[in-house]
mmCIF file of C-alpha atoms and ligand atoms in Angstrom:
data_model
loop_
_atom_site.group_PDB
_atom_site.id
_atom_site.type_symbol
_atom_site.label_atom_id
_atom_site.label_comp_id
_atom_site.label_asym_id
_atom_site.label_seq_id
_atom_site.Cartn_x
_atom_site.Cartn_y
_atom_site.Cartn_z
ATOM 1 C CA UNK A 1340 45.072 -44.851 2.741
ATOM 2 C CA UNK A 1341 43.272 -41.801 0.859
ATOM 3 C CA UNK A 1342 41.431 -39.134 2.874
ATOM 4 C CA UNK A 1343 37.794 -38.937 2.740
ATOM 5 C CA UNK A 1344 35.715 -35.669 1.984
ATOM 6 C CA UNK A 1345 32.224 -35.520 2.718
ATOM 7 C CA UNK A 1346 30.697 -33.111 0.207
ATOM 8 C CA UNK A 1347 27.302 -31.664 0.843
ATOM 9 C CA UNK A 1348 25.927 -29.965 -2.045
ATOM 10 C CA UNK A 1349 22.534 -29.738 -3.737
ATOM 11 C CA UNK A 1350 23.594 -28.125 -7.108
ATOM 12 C CA UNK A 1351 24.270 -30.899 -9.702
ATOM 13 C CA UNK A 1352 26.848 -28.927 -11.543
ATOM 14 C CA UNK A 1353 28.733 -27.467 -8.729
ATOM 15 C CA UNK A 1354 28.968 -30.999 -6.953
ATOM 16 C CA UNK A 1355 30.168 -32.714 -10.243
ATOM 17 C CA UNK A 1356 32.864 -30.328 -10.779
ATOM 18 C CA UNK A 1357 34.028 -30.156 -7.055
ATOM 19 C CA UNK A 1358 33.817 -34.007 -6.810
ATOM 20 C CA UNK A 1359 35.784 -34.497 -10.046
ATOM 21 C CA UNK A 1360 38.396 -32.212 -8.865
ATOM 22 C CA UNK A 1361 38.806 -33.581 -5.373
ATOM 23 C CA UNK A 1362 38.908 -37.009 -6.746
ATOM 24 C CA UNK A 1363 41.861 -36.056 -9.151
ATOM 25 C CA UNK A 1364 43.701 -34.466 -6.296
ATOM 26 C CA UNK A 1365 43.331 -38.012 -4.492
ATOM 27 C CA UNK A 1366 40.466 -37.534 -2.253
ATOM 28 C CA UNK A 1367 37.725 -40.063 -1.803
ATOM 29 C CA UNK A 1368 34.477 -38.364 -2.005
ATOM 30 C CA UNK A 1369 31.076 -39.095 -0.300
ATOM 31 C CA UNK A 1370 28.501 -36.507 -2.061
ATOM 32 C CA UNK A 1371 25.178 -35.998 -0.280
ATOM 33 C CA UNK A 1372 22.489 -33.594 -1.704
ATOM 34 C CA UNK A 1373 20.481 -33.180 1.214
ATOM 35 C CA UNK A 1374 21.225 -31.253 4.641
ATOM 36 C CA UNK A 1375 19.469 -33.982 6.884
ATOM 37 C CA UNK A 1376 21.197 -36.721 5.091
ATOM 38 C CA UNK A 1377 24.475 -35.080 5.286
ATOM 39 C CA UNK A 1378 24.111 -34.386 9.259
ATOM 40 C CA UNK A 1379 23.572 -38.124 9.876
ATOM 41 C CA UNK A 1380 26.309 -39.349 7.638
ATOM 42 C CA UNK A 1381 28.731 -36.758 9.229
ATOM 43 C CA UNK A 1382 27.462 -38.062 12.912
ATOM 44 C CA UNK A 1383 27.934 -41.667 11.995
ATOM 45 C CA UNK A 1384 30.906 -41.866 9.553
ATOM 46 C CA UNK A 1385 34.429 -40.331 10.194
ATOM 47 C CA UNK A 1386 35.704 -37.872 7.433
ATOM 48 C CA UNK A 1387 38.702 -35.907 7.293
ATOM 49 C CA UNK A 1388 36.916 -32.940 5.655
ATOM 50 C CA UNK A 1389 33.348 -31.590 5.325
ATOM 51 C CA UNK A 1390 32.665 -29.234 2.342
ATOM 52 C CA UNK A 1391 29.420 -27.682 3.335
ATOM 53 C CA UNK A 1392 27.082 -25.601 1.069
ATOM 54 C CA UNK A 1393 24.719 -23.263 3.130
ATOM 55 C CA UNK A 1394 21.590 -23.267 0.964
ATOM 56 C CA UNK A 1395 20.433 -26.841 0.994
ATOM 57 C CA UNK A 1396 17.003 -28.565 1.277
ATOM 58 C CA UNK A 1397 16.209 -30.588 4.275
ATOM 59 C CA UNK A 1398 18.582 -28.525 6.656
ATOM 60 C CA UNK A 1399 20.720 -25.489 5.852
ATOM 61 C CA UNK A 1400 24.512 -25.529 6.198
ATOM 62 C CA UNK A 1401 24.638 -23.234 9.015
ATOM 63 C CA UNK A 1402 22.081 -25.747 11.102
ATOM 64 C CA UNK A 1403 24.221 -28.628 10.156
ATOM 65 C CA UNK A 1404 27.456 -26.794 11.202
ATOM 66 C CA UNK A 1405 25.787 -25.707 14.532
ATOM 67 C CA UNK A 1406 24.605 -29.364 15.281
ATOM 68 C CA UNK A 1407 27.957 -31.000 14.559
ATOM 69 C CA UNK A 1408 29.854 -28.677 16.616
ATOM 70 C CA UNK A 1409 27.172 -29.243 19.574
ATOM 71 C CA UNK A 1410 27.687 -32.998 19.223
ATOM 72 C CA UNK A 1411 31.426 -32.222 19.578
ATOM 73 C CA UNK A 1412 32.375 -33.473 16.235
ATOM 74 C CA UNK A 1413 35.481 -31.640 15.423
ATOM 75 C CA UNK A 1414 35.815 -32.713 11.508
ATOM 76 C CA UNK A 1415 37.370 -29.614 9.771
ATOM 77 C CA UNK A 1416 34.450 -27.689 7.729
ATOM 78 C CA UNK A 1417 34.882 -25.665 4.871
ATOM 79 C CA UNK A 1418 31.344 -23.679 3.996
ATOM 80 C CA UNK A 1419 30.740 -23.096 0.436
ATOM 81 C CA UNK A 1420 28.219 -20.449 -0.269
ATOM 82 C CA UNK A 1421 26.812 -18.153 -2.839
ATOM 83 C CA UNK A 1422 26.293 -15.707 -0.075
ATOM 84 C CA UNK A 1423 29.419 -13.654 0.049
ATOM 85 C CA UNK A 1424 28.205 -11.642 2.446
ATOM 86 C CA UNK A 1425 30.369 -10.649 5.679
ATOM 87 C CA UNK A 1426 27.333 -11.378 8.290
ATOM 88 C CA UNK A 1427 27.213 -15.086 6.915
ATOM 89 C CA UNK A 1428 30.977 -15.613 6.670
ATOM 90 C CA UNK A 1429 31.314 -14.342 10.325
ATOM 91 C CA UNK A 1430 28.543 -16.026 11.546
ATOM 92 C CA UNK A 1431 29.779 -19.496 9.890
ATOM 93 C CA UNK A 1432 33.195 -18.804 11.749
ATOM 94 C CA UNK A 1433 32.087 -18.202 14.885
ATOM 95 C CA UNK A 1434 30.068 -21.287 14.842
ATOM 96 C CA UNK A 1435 33.261 -23.315 14.392
ATOM 97 C CA UNK A 1436 33.624 -23.315 10.298
ATOM 98 C CA UNK A 1437 37.322 -23.703 9.654
ATOM 99 C CA UNK A 1438 37.157 -22.063 6.468
ATOM 100 C CA UNK A 1439 34.803 -20.316 3.971
ATOM 101 C CA UNK A 1440 34.576 -20.194 0.254
ATOM 102 C CA UNK A 1441 32.269 -17.978 -1.649
ATOM 103 C CA UNK A 1442 30.712 -19.179 -4.962
ATOM 104 C CA UNK A 1443 31.880 -18.895 -7.723
ATOM 105 C CA UNK A 1444 35.419 -19.951 -6.699
ATOM 106 C CA UNK A 1445 38.287 -20.818 -8.492
ATOM 107 C CA UNK A 1446 38.927 -25.005 -8.320
ATOM 108 C CA UNK A 1447 42.599 -24.582 -8.023
ATOM 109 C CA UNK A 1448 42.004 -22.370 -5.042
ATOM 110 C CA UNK A 1449 39.621 -24.561 -3.497
ATOM 111 C CA UNK A 1450 42.081 -27.600 -3.838
ATOM 112 C CA UNK A 1451 44.796 -25.684 -2.428
ATOM 113 C CA UNK A 1452 42.618 -24.687 0.679
ATOM 114 C CA UNK A 1453 41.374 -27.981 0.934
ATOM 115 C CA UNK A 1454 44.829 -29.306 1.084
ATOM 116 C CA UNK A 1455 45.769 -26.850 3.580
ATOM 117 C CA UNK A 1456 42.857 -27.577 6.059
ATOM 118 C CA UNK A 1457 43.570 -31.215 5.927
ATOM 119 C CA UNK A 1458 47.108 -30.708 6.508
ATOM 120 C CA UNK A 1459 46.516 -28.542 9.456
ATOM 121 C CA UNK A 1460 43.988 -30.785 10.814
ATOM 122 C CA UNK A 1461 46.418 -34.011 10.556
ATOM 123 C CA UNK A 1462 49.173 -31.992 12.394
ATOM 124 C CA UNK A 1463 47.103 -30.794 14.997
ATOM 125 C CA UNK A 1464 46.611 -34.560 15.937
ATOM 126 C CA UNK A 1465 50.276 -34.892 16.667
ATOM 127 C CA UNK A 1466 49.939 -32.123 19.285
ATOM 128 C CA UNK A 1467 49.942 -34.345 22.605
ATOM 129 C CA UNK A 1468 46.512 -34.369 24.228
ATOM 130 C CA UNK A 1469 48.372 -32.692 27.443
ATOM 131 C CA UNK A 1470 48.865 -29.738 25.008
ATOM 132 C CA UNK A 1471 52.174 -29.403 26.338
ATOM 133 C CA UNK A 1472 54.946 -29.326 23.621
ATOM 134 C CA UNK A 1473 58.493 -29.793 24.670
ATOM 135 C CA UNK A 1474 61.683 -29.164 22.738
ATOM 136 C CA UNK A 1475 65.126 -28.558 23.706
ATOM 137 C CA UNK A 1476 64.939 -27.024 27.440
ATOM 138 C CA UNK A 1477 61.527 -25.362 26.672
ATOM 139 C CA UNK A 1478 58.056 -26.312 27.405
ATOM 140 C CA UNK A 1479 54.841 -24.458 25.973
ATOM 141 C CA UNK A 1480 51.369 -25.294 27.161
ATOM 142 C CA UNK A 1481 49.544 -24.564 24.125
ATOM 143 C CA UNK A 1482 46.240 -24.470 25.861
ATOM 144 C CA UNK A 1483 47.105 -22.330 29.080
ATOM 145 C CA UNK A 1484 49.906 -20.242 27.362
ATOM 146 C CA UNK A 1485 52.170 -20.881 30.224
ATOM 147 C CA UNK A 1486 55.898 -21.503 28.982
ATOM 148 C CA UNK A 1487 59.220 -22.318 30.308
ATOM 149 C CA UNK A 1488 61.674 -19.960 28.360
ATOM 150 C CA UNK A 1489 64.794 -18.166 28.580
ATOM 151 C CA UNK A 1490 63.139 -15.960 30.899
ATOM 152 C CA UNK A 1491 61.949 -18.629 33.138
ATOM 153 C CA UNK A 1492 58.131 -19.295 33.585
ATOM 154 C CA UNK A 1493 56.311 -16.830 31.196
ATOM 155 C CA UNK A 1494 52.676 -16.553 30.191
ATOM 156 C CA UNK A 1495 52.688 -15.827 26.365
ATOM 157 C CA UNK A 1496 50.390 -13.409 24.918
ATOM 158 C CA UNK A 1497 47.591 -14.820 22.764
ATOM 159 C CA UNK A 1498 49.270 -13.869 19.569
ATOM 160 C CA UNK A 1499 52.679 -15.269 20.859
ATOM 161 C CA UNK A 1500 50.595 -18.458 21.728
ATOM 162 C CA UNK A 1501 48.888 -18.826 18.496
ATOM 163 C CA UNK A 1502 52.283 -18.132 16.547
ATOM 164 C CA UNK A 1503 53.987 -21.203 18.824
ATOM 165 C CA UNK A 1504 51.189 -23.208 17.929
ATOM 166 C CA UNK A 1505 51.467 -22.574 14.223
ATOM 167 C CA UNK A 1506 55.173 -23.139 14.303
ATOM 168 C CA UNK A 1507 54.452 -26.515 16.121
ATOM 169 C CA UNK A 1508 52.160 -27.513 13.990
ATOM 170 C CA UNK A 1509 54.025 -26.878 10.800
ATOM 171 C CA UNK A 1510 57.598 -27.816 12.077
ATOM 172 C CA UNK A 1511 59.974 -28.678 9.400
ATOM 173 C CA UNK A 1512 57.986 -26.753 6.830
ATOM 174 C CA UNK A 1513 58.687 -23.257 5.521
ATOM 175 C CA UNK A 1514 56.036 -20.654 6.365
ATOM 176 C CA UNK A 1515 56.016 -17.436 4.426
ATOM 177 C CA UNK A 1516 55.325 -14.151 6.384
ATOM 178 C CA UNK A 1517 51.872 -13.831 4.506
ATOM 179 C CA UNK A 1518 51.162 -17.380 5.663
ATOM 180 C CA UNK A 1519 51.761 -16.550 9.350
ATOM 181 C CA UNK A 1520 50.137 -13.033 8.759
ATOM 182 C CA UNK A 1521 46.911 -14.803 7.568
ATOM 183 C CA UNK A 1522 47.012 -17.549 10.313
ATOM 184 C CA UNK A 1523 47.895 -15.457 13.344
ATOM 185 C CA UNK A 1524 46.424 -12.236 12.553
ATOM 186 C CA UNK A 1525 43.698 -13.424 10.243
ATOM 187 C CA UNK A 1526 40.899 -10.909 10.095
ATOM 188 C CA UNK A 1527 42.464 -8.566 12.445
ATOM 189 C CA UNK A 1528 43.369 -5.043 11.427
ATOM 190 C CA UNK A 1529 45.983 -5.995 8.820
ATOM 191 C CA UNK A 1530 49.497 -5.494 10.510
ATOM 192 C CA UNK A 1531 52.807 -5.283 8.250
ATOM 193 C CA UNK A 1532 55.116 -8.241 7.500
ATOM 194 C CA UNK A 1533 57.427 -6.462 10.004
ATOM 195 C CA UNK A 1534 55.050 -7.218 12.938
ATOM 196 C CA UNK A 1535 55.836 -10.682 11.928
ATOM 197 C CA UNK A 1536 59.400 -10.240 12.247
ATOM 198 C CA UNK A 1537 59.241 -8.464 15.651
ATOM 199 C CA UNK A 1538 57.153 -11.427 16.929
ATOM 200 C CA UNK A 1539 59.821 -13.866 15.986
ATOM 201 C CA UNK A 1540 62.471 -11.757 17.624
ATOM 202 C CA UNK A 1541 60.505 -12.072 20.704
ATOM 203 C CA UNK A 1542 59.904 -15.587 20.453
ATOM 204 C CA UNK A 1543 63.960 -16.178 19.522
ATOM 205 C CA UNK A 1544 64.522 -14.328 23.025
ATOM 206 C CA UNK A 1545 62.387 -16.876 24.680
ATOM 207 C CA UNK A 1546 63.170 -20.133 23.186
ATOM 208 C CA UNK A 1547 66.454 -20.118 21.480
ATOM 209 C CA UNK A 1548 69.748 -20.987 23.520
ATOM 210 C CA UNK A 1549 71.611 -18.202 21.371
ATOM 211 C CA UNK A 1550 69.375 -15.579 19.730
ATOM 212 C CA UNK A 1551 72.326 -14.682 17.352
ATOM 213 C CA UNK A 1552 72.302 -18.064 16.069
ATOM 214 C CA UNK A 1553 68.881 -19.526 15.945
ATOM 215 C CA UNK A 1554 68.657 -23.238 15.784
ATOM 216 C CA UNK A 1555 64.965 -23.623 16.349
ATOM 217 C CA UNK A 1556 63.241 -20.735 14.486
ATOM 218 C CA UNK A 1557 65.260 -20.588 11.447
ATOM 219 C CA UNK A 1558 65.221 -17.617 8.752
ATOM 220 C CA UNK A 1559 64.499 -18.811 5.127
ATOM 221 C CA UNK A 1560 65.731 -15.884 3.130
ATOM 222 C CA UNK A 1561 63.708 -14.204 0.919
ATOM 223 C CA UNK A 1562 60.519 -16.558 2.222
ATOM 224 C CA UNK A 1563 60.138 -16.488 6.006
ATOM 225 C CA UNK A 1564 60.635 -19.013 8.710
ATOM 226 C CA UNK A 1565 61.052 -22.647 9.379
ATOM 227 C CA UNK A 1566 60.798 -23.891 12.985
ATOM 228 C CA UNK A 1567 62.717 -26.951 13.859
ATOM 229 C CA UNK A 1568 63.267 -29.262 16.707
HETATM 230 CA CA1 LIG B 1846 22.920 -24.764 -2.632
#
């Protein structure tokens, strides 16, 4: 079954281009041109992703975002906007947008980010609702950050827990150091790739039966890491 994207865009040219490219990437697209109409669609039908323009008639994208999150609709949302300023970006992210793409954007980049976001949210659904992830002799509560580790019961730091969450979500896949930096450190003051390695060392100390021969958090030479359970 193909995944469905709700595209909310009032500009004919941009909308046509985005729809065409999403469809050739295999998505089904529902295109809504007005803000108020988009909100009622997003509320009544399930979508795998919403691509949401900010400047719209009827209701603007920020209002739609706010309203959806207030209604506890957790569909991943990527904001599309001409307003590339940092204020709007921060506002959108604080209100629960998952990503932000300033116009004009490169179509290939948009598709790559849509794919990444959809993959992430599909994988999130696989984390049990109890938030407790168990593997080997270990246990991590992804919500409270409490873990059962080689050091006994441990409270993970926020960054450690975010990294564990990323590993769990992407298990089996190779993550580059820059993927990890982007997802775990995001907009914080940029640390170096060595920071990633140090965090991985710390996690191995907690979650590997033998740190010298990791069997869960594997090094992928020249690329990054891969988590296997
Ligand atoms: Ca617009």
